[in-house]
Short mmCIF file of C-alpha atoms and ligand atoms in Angstrom, two decimals:
data_model
loop_
_atom_site.label_atom_id
_atom_site.label_comp_id
_atom_site.label_asym_id
_atom_site.label_seq_id
_atom_site.Cartn_x
_atom_site.Cartn_y
_atom_site.Cartn_z
CA UNK A 2 109.85 130.84 83.97
CA UNK A 3 111.35 127.44 83.16
CA UNK A 4 111.87 126.12 79.61
CA UNK A 5 111.89 122.38 80.47
CA UNK A 6 110.95 120.56 83.76
CA UNK A 7 111.93 116.89 84.43
CA UNK A 8 109.03 114.83 86.00
CA UNK A 9 110.55 111.96 88.28
CA UNK A 10 107.24 110.14 88.89
CA UNK A 11 104.56 108.13 87.28
CA UNK A 12 100.89 107.60 87.32
CA UNK A 13 98.25 110.05 88.26
CA UNK A 14 100.50 112.63 89.84
CA UNK A 15 102.78 112.44 86.57
CA UNK A 16 99.78 113.30 84.44
CA UNK A 17 98.64 115.95 86.80
CA UNK A 18 102.27 117.61 86.74
CA UNK A 19 102.55 117.23 82.93
CA UNK A 20 98.95 119.00 82.45
CA UNK A 21 100.03 121.88 84.64
CA UNK A 22 103.34 122.46 82.76
CA UNK A 23 101.41 122.31 79.39
CA UNK A 24 99.16 125.09 80.64
CA UNK A 25 102.18 127.01 81.62
CA UNK A 26 104.00 126.53 78.39
CA UNK A 27 106.76 124.59 79.87
CA UNK A 28 108.34 121.53 78.15
CA UNK A 29 108.44 118.33 79.91
CA UNK A 30 110.79 115.35 80.02
CA UNK A 31 109.16 112.31 81.90
CA UNK A 32 111.89 110.04 83.49
CA UNK A 33 110.31 106.62 83.83
CA UNK A 34 111.11 102.98 84.35
CA UNK A 35 111.28 100.42 81.45
CA UNK A 36 107.71 99.27 82.62
CA UNK A 37 106.17 102.64 82.06
CA UNK A 38 107.75 103.56 78.65
CA UNK A 39 104.44 103.27 77.08
CA UNK A 40 102.20 104.74 79.94
CA UNK A 41 100.06 107.58 79.27
CA UNK A 42 102.22 110.11 81.03
CA UNK A 43 105.10 108.72 78.71
CA UNK A 44 102.90 109.47 75.72
CA UNK A 45 101.77 112.98 76.95
CA UNK A 46 105.27 114.30 77.87
CA UNK A 47 107.16 116.24 75.34
CA UNK A 48 109.90 113.63 75.85
CA UNK A 49 110.49 110.47 77.70
CA UNK A 50 113.57 108.71 79.09
CA UNK A 51 114.05 105.36 80.58
CA UNK A 52 115.88 105.65 84.00
CA UNK A 53 116.01 101.93 84.84
CA UNK A 54 114.24 98.62 85.06
CA UNK A 55 110.86 98.14 86.57
CA UNK A 56 111.88 97.73 90.18
CA UNK A 57 111.43 101.18 91.81
CA UNK A 58 114.73 100.93 93.73
CA UNK A 59 116.64 100.82 90.48
CA UNK A 60 114.69 103.52 88.45
CA UNK A 61 112.44 105.80 90.46
CA UNK A 62 114.23 105.76 93.56
CA UNK A 63 117.59 106.18 92.00
CA UNK A 64 118.77 109.91 92.57
CA UNK A 65 121.81 109.59 90.21
CA UNK A 66 119.81 107.99 87.34
CA UNK A 67 117.09 110.84 87.68
CA UNK A 68 119.77 113.78 87.91
CA UNK A 69 121.57 112.35 84.92
CA UNK A 70 118.46 112.42 82.77
CA UNK A 71 117.74 115.95 83.99
CA UNK A 72 121.41 116.96 82.83
CA UNK A 73 121.19 114.99 79.56
CA UNK A 74 117.84 116.63 78.59
CA UNK A 75 118.91 120.04 79.84
CA UNK A 76 116.03 120.29 82.23
CA UNK A 77 116.34 123.27 84.60
CA UNK A 78 114.20 121.82 87.44
CA UNK A 79 112.93 118.40 88.58
CA UNK A 80 109.39 117.95 90.01
CA UNK A 81 109.59 114.84 92.38
CA UNK A 82 105.59 114.40 92.76
CA UNK A 83 104.98 112.40 96.03
CA UNK A 84 106.39 109.19 97.15
CA UNK A 85 109.66 107.93 95.39
CA UNK A 86 112.36 110.79 95.97
CA UNK A 87 110.06 113.61 97.00
CA UNK A 88 111.15 113.78 100.56
CA UNK A 89 114.73 112.51 99.99
CA UNK A 90 117.04 115.05 101.16
CA UNK A 91 120.10 113.51 99.47
CA UNK A 92 118.25 113.76 96.15
CA UNK A 93 117.51 117.49 96.57
CA UNK A 94 120.98 118.16 97.39
CA UNK A 95 122.43 116.00 94.63
CA UNK A 96 120.04 118.36 92.35
CA UNK A 97 121.29 121.46 94.15
CA UNK A 98 124.94 120.40 93.46
CA UNK A 99 124.35 120.07 89.75
CA UNK A 100 122.37 123.48 89.53
CA UNK A 101 119.15 121.77 88.86
CA UNK A 102 116.20 123.25 90.90
CA UNK A 103 114.21 120.76 93.14
CA UNK A 104 110.61 121.74 93.01
CA UNK A 105 110.17 121.57 96.84
CA UNK A 106 111.78 123.04 99.72
CA UNK A 107 115.65 122.97 100.15
CA UNK A 108 117.29 119.81 100.98
CA UNK A 109 118.24 121.10 104.62
CA UNK A 110 114.39 121.72 105.24
CA UNK A 111 113.58 118.17 103.91
CA UNK A 112 116.22 116.83 106.22
CA UNK A 113 115.09 118.75 109.04
CA UNK A 114 111.42 117.75 108.92
CA UNK A 115 112.29 114.28 107.79
CA UNK A 116 113.58 113.65 111.05
CA UNK A 117 110.33 113.61 113.10
CA UNK A 118 111.68 113.79 116.39
CA UNK A 119 113.80 116.94 115.64
CA UNK A 120 110.49 118.34 113.79
CA UNK A 121 108.73 117.80 116.79
CA UNK A 122 111.28 119.62 119.10
CA UNK A 123 111.59 122.41 116.81
CA UNK A 124 107.57 122.96 116.93
CA UNK A 125 107.55 122.62 120.58
CA UNK A 126 110.16 125.39 120.77
CA UNK A 127 108.02 127.66 118.62
CA UNK A 128 104.75 127.04 120.65
CA UNK A 129 103.09 124.65 118.44
CA UNK A 130 101.15 121.99 120.43
CA UNK A 131 102.90 118.37 120.26
CA UNK A 132 101.60 115.14 121.68
CA UNK A 133 102.88 114.61 125.08
CA UNK A 134 105.78 112.23 125.08
CA UNK A 135 109.43 111.93 124.89
CA UNK A 136 111.99 114.95 124.55
CA UNK A 137 114.32 113.24 122.33
CA UNK A 138 115.41 109.91 120.97
CA UNK A 139 114.96 107.04 123.52
CA UNK A 140 118.07 105.20 124.79
CA UNK A 141 116.44 101.93 125.08
CA UNK A 142 113.14 100.17 125.95
CA UNK A 143 113.59 100.86 129.78
CA UNK A 144 113.60 104.73 129.09
CA UNK A 145 110.46 104.36 126.90
CA UNK A 146 108.84 102.46 130.01
CA UNK A 147 110.05 105.40 132.35
CA UNK A 148 108.36 108.02 130.06
CA UNK A 149 105.09 106.04 129.43
CA UNK A 150 104.67 105.66 133.08
CA UNK A 151 104.86 109.65 133.32
CA UNK A 152 102.52 110.38 130.19
CA UNK A 153 100.19 107.46 130.85
CA UNK A 154 99.41 104.41 128.80
CA UNK A 155 98.52 103.65 125.88
CA UNK A 156 101.50 104.98 124.00
CA UNK A 157 102.93 105.10 120.42
CA UNK A 158 106.53 104.16 119.68
CA UNK A 159 107.59 106.06 116.56
CA UNK A 160 110.66 105.75 114.15
CA UNK A 161 112.33 109.26 113.87
CA UNK A 162 112.90 108.46 110.14
CA UNK A 163 109.39 106.81 109.71
CA UNK A 164 107.06 107.24 106.93
CA UNK A 165 104.09 105.46 105.30
CA UNK A 166 102.82 104.36 108.59
CA UNK A 167 106.02 101.97 109.29
CA UNK A 168 108.03 101.89 112.19
CA UNK A 169 105.14 102.51 114.57
CA UNK A 170 103.97 100.23 117.49
CA UNK A 171 101.55 100.92 120.14
CA UNK A 172 101.88 99.77 124.02
CA UNK A 173 98.78 99.46 126.02
CA UNK A 174 100.53 98.71 129.20
CA UNK A 175 103.86 98.14 130.66
CA UNK A 176 103.93 94.36 129.77
CA UNK A 177 104.03 95.43 126.02
CA UNK A 178 106.42 98.25 126.09
CA UNK A 179 109.71 96.22 125.37
CA UNK A 180 108.24 94.00 122.57
CA UNK A 181 106.68 97.24 121.01
CA UNK A 182 110.10 98.95 121.21
CA UNK A 183 111.81 96.09 119.70
CA UNK A 184 109.44 95.53 116.73
CA UNK A 185 109.23 99.19 115.81
CA UNK A 186 113.17 99.38 116.09
CA UNK A 187 113.54 96.31 113.87
CA UNK A 188 111.18 97.60 111.23
CA UNK A 189 112.35 101.00 111.34
CA UNK A 190 116.10 99.61 110.92
CA UNK A 191 114.91 97.48 107.98
CA UNK A 192 112.72 100.08 106.24
CA UNK A 193 114.84 103.24 106.81
CA UNK A 194 118.35 102.06 107.82
CA UNK A 195 117.69 104.03 111.26
CA UNK A 196 116.23 102.28 114.37
CA UNK A 197 116.02 105.56 116.37
CA UNK A 198 112.63 105.84 118.28
CA UNK A 199 110.73 108.48 120.20
CA UNK A 200 107.50 108.06 122.27
CA UNK A 201 104.11 109.70 121.97
CA UNK A 202 101.05 109.29 123.94
CA UNK A 203 98.40 107.45 121.78
CA UNK A 204 95.47 109.61 121.32
CA UNK A 205 92.42 107.55 121.42
CA UNK A 206 89.82 107.84 118.66
CA UNK A 207 91.53 110.88 116.85
CA UNK A 208 90.74 112.69 113.65
CA UNK A 209 93.60 113.07 111.32
CA UNK A 210 93.49 116.90 110.23
CA UNK A 211 96.05 118.54 108.20
CA UNK A 212 96.64 122.11 107.00
CA UNK A 213 98.09 122.98 103.55
CA UNK A 214 100.53 125.65 103.32
CA UNK A 215 102.46 127.64 100.85
CA UNK A 216 105.51 129.52 101.28
CA UNK A 217 107.55 131.53 98.63
CA UNK A 218 111.22 132.75 98.87
CA UNK A 219 110.51 136.08 99.62
CA UNK A 220 108.81 135.02 102.92
CA UNK A 221 105.24 135.23 102.18
CA UNK A 222 103.54 132.22 103.91
CA UNK A 223 99.71 131.50 103.63
CA UNK A 224 97.65 128.56 104.76
CA UNK A 225 94.76 127.02 102.34
CA UNK A 226 92.71 125.45 105.16
CA UNK A 227 92.42 122.03 106.44
CA UNK A 228 91.43 118.64 105.31
CA UNK A 229 90.10 115.75 107.33
CA UNK A 230 92.02 112.57 106.44
CA UNK A 231 90.80 110.22 109.23
CA UNK A 232 89.45 107.55 107.08
CA UNK A 233 92.60 105.33 106.74
CA UNK A 234 93.31 101.65 106.58
CA UNK A 235 96.70 100.47 108.09
CA UNK A 236 97.66 104.17 108.60
CA UNK A 237 97.01 104.84 104.95
CA UNK A 238 94.33 107.37 103.73
CA UNK A 239 91.51 106.25 101.67
CA UNK A 240 89.16 109.18 101.66
CA UNK A 241 89.82 112.84 102.49
CA UNK A 242 87.69 115.86 102.57
CA UNK A 243 87.79 119.76 103.09
CA UNK A 244 86.91 121.43 105.24
CA UNK A 245 87.00 119.22 108.31
CA UNK A 246 83.39 119.04 109.44
CA UNK A 247 84.20 118.47 113.07
CA UNK A 248 86.00 121.74 113.73
CA UNK A 249 84.20 124.50 115.38
CA UNK A 250 85.08 127.87 113.82
CA UNK A 251 87.38 128.81 116.75
CA UNK A 252 89.20 125.75 116.75
CA UNK A 253 89.64 126.05 112.92
CA UNK A 254 91.24 129.39 113.34
CA UNK A 255 93.68 128.08 116.07
CA UNK A 256 94.56 125.07 113.95
CA UNK A 257 95.40 127.43 110.95
CA UNK A 258 97.48 129.76 113.16
CA UNK A 259 99.30 126.75 114.67
CA UNK A 260 100.11 125.47 111.07
CA UNK A 261 101.27 129.20 110.13
CA UNK A 262 103.49 129.32 113.09
CA UNK A 263 104.89 126.01 112.23
CA UNK A 264 105.57 127.16 108.73
CA UNK A 265 106.92 130.55 109.79
CA UNK A 266 109.33 128.81 112.36
CA UNK A 267 111.21 126.99 109.57
CA UNK A 268 110.73 129.81 106.81
CA UNK A 269 109.00 127.28 104.87
CA UNK A 270 109.40 127.31 101.02
CA UNK A 271 107.02 125.51 98.51
CA UNK A 272 103.89 123.64 99.05
CA UNK A 273 103.95 121.68 102.47
CA UNK A 274 101.29 120.03 105.03
CA UNK A 275 101.34 120.41 108.67
CA UNK A 276 99.51 117.24 110.22
CA UNK A 277 97.87 117.12 113.45
CA UNK A 278 95.84 114.72 115.45
CA UNK A 279 92.49 115.95 117.02
CA UNK A 280 91.57 114.31 120.46
CA UNK A 281 88.02 113.84 121.62
CA UNK A 282 88.08 117.01 123.71
CA UNK A 283 88.93 119.17 120.73
CA UNK A 284 92.83 119.46 121.50
CA UNK A 285 94.98 119.10 118.48
CA UNK A 286 98.65 118.03 118.43
CA UNK A 287 101.31 118.53 115.70
CA UNK A 288 102.49 114.96 114.43
CA UNK A 289 104.67 115.93 111.46
CA UNK A 290 105.30 118.14 108.43
CA UNK A 291 105.37 116.76 104.88
CA UNK A 292 107.57 118.78 102.75
CA UNK A 293 105.94 117.67 99.24
CA UNK A 294 102.65 117.97 97.42
CA UNK A 295 100.27 115.25 98.89
CA UNK A 296 97.95 112.89 97.10
CA UNK A 297 94.95 114.67 98.60
CA UNK A 298 95.79 118.15 97.39
CA UNK A 299 92.86 118.24 94.90
CA UNK A 300 90.28 118.62 97.61
CA UNK A 301 92.13 121.92 98.84
CA UNK A 302 92.17 122.97 95.09
CA UNK A 303 88.49 122.50 94.78
CA UNK A 304 87.45 124.59 97.68
CA UNK A 305 90.10 127.59 97.23
CA UNK A 306 90.53 127.50 93.52
CA UNK A 307 94.23 127.59 93.76
CA UNK A 308 96.48 125.42 91.66
CA UNK A 309 98.92 123.98 94.05
CA UNK A 310 101.26 122.53 91.34
CA UNK A 311 101.50 125.74 89.69
CA UNK A 312 102.16 127.60 92.97
CA UNK A 313 105.04 125.04 93.47
CA UNK A 314 106.66 125.57 89.96
CA UNK A 315 106.36 129.45 90.28
CA UNK A 316 107.98 129.38 93.87
CA UNK A 317 110.77 127.05 92.68
CA UNK A 318 111.36 129.82 89.83
CA UNK A 319 111.70 132.48 92.40
CA UNK A 320 108.21 134.13 91.75
CA UNK A 321 106.09 135.30 94.35
CA UNK A 322 103.13 133.32 95.61
CA UNK A 323 100.09 134.27 93.29
CA UNK A 324 97.95 135.00 96.41
CA UNK A 325 98.24 136.58 99.86
CA UNK A 326 96.12 135.27 102.80
CA UNK A 327 93.38 137.80 102.20
CA UNK A 328 93.00 136.70 98.54
CA UNK A 329 92.21 133.02 99.78
CA UNK A 330 88.48 132.25 100.36
CA UNK A 331 86.92 128.98 100.84
CA UNK A 332 83.81 127.78 98.96
CA UNK A 333 81.75 124.68 99.33
CA UNK A 334 83.06 120.76 100.36
CA UNK A 335 85.09 118.67 98.49
CA UNK A 336 85.79 114.95 98.80
CA UNK A 337 88.40 112.55 97.28
CA UNK A 338 88.07 108.91 97.18
CA UNK A 339 91.22 106.89 96.06
CA UNK A 340 90.37 104.15 94.09
CA UNK A 341 92.65 101.16 94.33
CA UNK A 342 93.09 97.99 92.57
CA UNK A 343 92.60 96.23 95.69
CA UNK A 344 90.06 93.56 97.23
CA UNK A 345 88.61 95.02 100.55
CA UNK A 346 87.18 91.48 101.38
CA UNK A 347 90.60 90.06 101.44
CA UNK A 348 92.17 92.63 103.85
CA UNK A 349 92.58 95.31 100.93
CA UNK A 350 95.03 93.08 99.37
CA UNK A 351 96.48 94.53 95.89
CA UNK A 352 95.03 93.13 92.76
CA UNK A 353 97.05 94.47 89.79
CA UNK A 354 96.06 93.26 86.33
CA UNK A 355 94.81 94.11 82.78
CA UNK A 356 91.83 96.51 82.57
CA UNK A 357 89.26 95.22 79.90
CA UNK A 358 87.02 98.25 80.27
CA UNK A 359 87.20 101.47 81.98
CA UNK A 360 84.75 104.42 82.30
CA UNK A 361 85.39 107.48 84.28
CA UNK A 362 82.59 109.64 85.77
CA UNK A 363 82.08 113.42 84.80
CA UNK A 364 79.88 116.11 85.20
CA UNK A 365 79.59 119.45 86.97
CA UNK A 366 81.89 119.31 90.15
CA UNK A 367 83.34 115.91 89.49
CA UNK A 368 87.22 115.66 88.78
CA UNK A 369 89.17 112.54 88.02
CA UNK A 370 93.01 112.23 88.35
CA UNK A 371 94.38 109.11 86.79
CA UNK A 372 96.84 107.82 84.24
CA UNK A 373 94.75 104.83 83.19
CA UNK A 374 92.82 104.23 79.82
CA UNK A 375 90.73 101.43 78.33
CA UNK A 376 92.93 98.52 77.85
CA UNK A 377 95.89 99.72 80.11
CA UNK A 378 97.47 97.63 82.69
CA UNK A 379 97.78 98.19 86.53
CA UNK A 380 101.33 97.09 87.03
CA UNK A 381 102.31 94.75 90.13
CA UNK A 382 105.53 96.94 90.60
CA UNK A 383 104.07 99.94 92.23
CA UNK A 384 101.34 101.41 94.23
CA UNK A 385 97.87 100.03 93.68
CA UNK A 386 95.94 103.55 93.54
CA UNK A 387 94.59 103.61 89.92
CA UNK A 388 92.39 106.87 90.22
CA UNK A 389 91.20 109.76 92.44
CA UNK A 390 87.79 110.79 92.20
CA UNK A 391 87.18 114.21 93.62
CA UNK A 392 83.84 115.99 93.83
CA UNK A 393 83.00 119.38 94.77
CA UNK A 394 79.61 120.85 95.90
CA UNK A 395 78.00 123.73 98.04
CA UNK A 396 77.51 121.52 101.03
CA UNK A 397 79.00 118.15 102.52
CA UNK A 398 75.69 116.31 102.11
CA UNK A 399 75.67 117.40 98.39
CA UNK A 400 79.15 116.36 97.84
CA UNK A 401 78.41 112.85 99.32
CA UNK A 402 75.42 112.59 96.96
CA UNK A 403 77.41 113.63 94.02
CA UNK A 404 80.36 111.07 95.07
CA UNK A 405 77.48 108.44 95.25
CA UNK A 406 76.68 109.26 91.46
CA UNK A 407 80.23 109.50 90.31
CA UNK A 408 81.16 106.05 92.10
CA UNK A 409 78.16 104.45 90.65
CA UNK A 410 78.98 105.81 87.17
CA UNK A 411 82.72 104.83 87.18
CA UNK A 412 83.39 101.24 85.73
CA UNK A 413 86.50 99.23 86.09
CA UNK A 414 86.31 95.64 84.51
CA UNK A 415 89.05 93.17 84.59
CA UNK A 416 90.41 93.71 88.11
CA UNK A 417 89.14 93.99 91.40
CA UNK A 418 88.88 97.55 92.96
CA UNK A 419 87.53 99.14 96.25
CA UNK A 420 84.81 101.19 94.07
CA UNK A 421 81.90 99.11 95.75
CA UNK A 422 83.41 99.77 99.26
CA UNK A 423 83.74 103.40 98.73
CA UNK A 424 80.24 103.47 97.46
CA UNK A 425 78.78 101.68 100.48
CA UNK A 426 80.82 103.97 102.68
CA UNK A 427 78.86 106.68 101.13
CA UNK A 428 75.69 105.46 102.96
CA UNK A 429 77.43 104.65 106.21
CA UNK A 430 75.50 106.33 109.07
CA UNK A 431 78.62 107.25 110.97
CA UNK A 432 80.43 108.43 107.82
CA UNK A 433 77.43 110.65 107.17
CA UNK A 434 77.29 111.92 110.36
CA UNK A 435 81.14 112.83 110.24
CA UNK A 436 81.94 110.93 113.28
CA UNK A 437 84.54 108.73 111.95
CA UNK A 438 88.09 108.72 113.55
CA UNK A 439 91.29 107.01 112.21
CA UNK A 440 90.24 103.61 113.68
CA UNK A 441 86.78 103.64 111.89
CA UNK A 442 87.92 101.26 109.14
CA UNK A 443 89.86 98.88 111.21
CA UNK A 444 86.70 98.48 113.37
CA UNK A 445 84.02 98.74 110.70
CA UNK A 446 85.35 97.67 107.28
CA UNK A 447 84.30 93.94 107.54
CA UNK A 448 80.68 95.30 108.42
CA UNK A 449 80.49 97.40 105.46
CA UNK A 450 81.60 94.65 103.36
CA UNK A 451 79.05 92.14 104.85
CA UNK A 452 76.40 94.89 104.33
CA UNK A 453 77.12 95.03 100.63
CA UNK A 454 76.93 91.30 100.13
CA UNK A 455 73.72 91.02 102.04
CA UNK A 456 72.41 93.79 100.08
CA UNK A 457 73.44 92.18 96.69
CA UNK A 458 71.67 88.80 97.90
CA UNK A 459 68.47 90.78 98.51
CA UNK A 460 68.59 92.42 95.19
P1 ADP B 10 103.71 108.54 108.87
O1 ADP B 10 104.81 109.45 108.68
O2 ADP B 10 104.25 107.03 108.90
O3 ADP B 10 102.47 108.52 107.84
P2 ADP B 10 102.40 109.77 111.14
O4 ADP B 10 103.20 110.20 112.18
O5 ADP B 10 101.97 110.81 109.95
O6 ADP B 10 103.21 108.71 110.47
O7 ADP B 10 101.10 108.95 111.43
C1 ADP B 10 100.45 108.19 110.76
C2 ADP B 10 98.97 108.03 111.24
O8 ADP B 10 98.99 107.45 112.63
C3 ADP B 10 98.39 109.39 111.39
O9 ADP B 10 97.74 109.76 110.28
C4 ADP B 10 97.48 109.18 112.64
O10 ADP B 10 96.23 108.62 112.32
C5 ADP B 10 98.34 108.24 113.48
N1 ADP B 10 98.83 108.65 114.76
C6 ADP B 10 100.32 109.30 114.68
N2 ADP B 10 100.60 109.88 115.87
C7 ADP B 10 99.54 109.42 116.68
C8 ADP B 10 99.20 109.44 118.07
N3 ADP B 10 100.15 110.07 118.77
N4 ADP B 10 98.07 109.16 118.57
C9 ADP B 10 97.13 108.56 117.81
N5 ADP B 10 97.23 108.45 116.43
C10 ADP B 10 98.61 108.77 115.89
#
């Protein structure tokens, strides 16, 4: 096993990895920006090293600075967490060149899956259902129009280098296709330096369902069930749960089989996620594969008991998966809420600042992942997620009740958060019935906020 690992991330995921390393007896070096030198993970790690100024582009996103830090501190491996350099194939190969193990799949695999159109083509070749659409990169908007006519409107233009919901535009009819193409291309060029686009039919009112997989270097591949991540705003997830209530047993089995087929097709190693959209008729289609740990991994851990970060580290060290498919069983229901420093009434605008008082919920089946403490500061430089509250109970309704209590107990003073919004969501009839698709928040967020305001007035 490794003696020392460098953690190239911040916030709650840095804490999550640090705790796991400590449990495994591994020393840690936290590579952080000047802004985070006094953060909780910086105090928790065995050692900390400053890799640059607050701007992520010059610190957390600087591959040379991270690799240099790993060399200087004699770290054998680097854990990239999620976001930042976690899906950067050049960073993974830079690690490989310097003999540092990247905790994740090979740079080749990251490159292959990072090109969404190639991943789509590969999946199609291996019999994994993909959304009807183009067979390759589009030449121009005229070709997009031609294919859209064949598959039928509405369609989605997607950047092959896309991520974080960027470089995607919808076209509902032929009059919109040219402008959708041009604006998706412009956004993709400025965000990813690559304006290549492909086209998919827009699945109406889909559920976003993803399957967690693990593969080791000895060829063992397992799935750890699915998560429903349909509650999204601006294509970004806000709440995730496992298992997906909407799936019938046969569909669930087929979905797991498709995810395994996808992972086996590429001889996947490490933790990964195969993402699908599920349409109203119950058909599911591959959309992409994420080659890293996901924000929402705890819901899977809660229902399977498998520690995904520990498995990632073991796999990177060349060890076998600690479980076979037959060892994995599923128990109960888990829900994760992402607590963000943001104001739902102002279009979920981020609200960083100083926290004057903080109290986290606790109790049986309640888990909190965060790097905040009383008096700490939510930096304006980074993502607005400040904590994840995860609950686990025997059934979905019991989990919802537990989440209500947990959210009610949690207190954050000094900054705006989405706590109340999430609490109200736990009483929303559509959410309770499990019938929320990826467009739900776009449509119903305002009504939920109004409902909260009215209830406050009455009280
Ligand atoms: P990114 O990598 O930018 O997150 P994804 O391909 O994962 O992009 O898509 C982001 C979200 O957009 C998905 O969670 C899903 O809700 C939605 N989406 C993607 N493709 C389709 C599609 N063909 N039809 C309907 N919704 C889609």
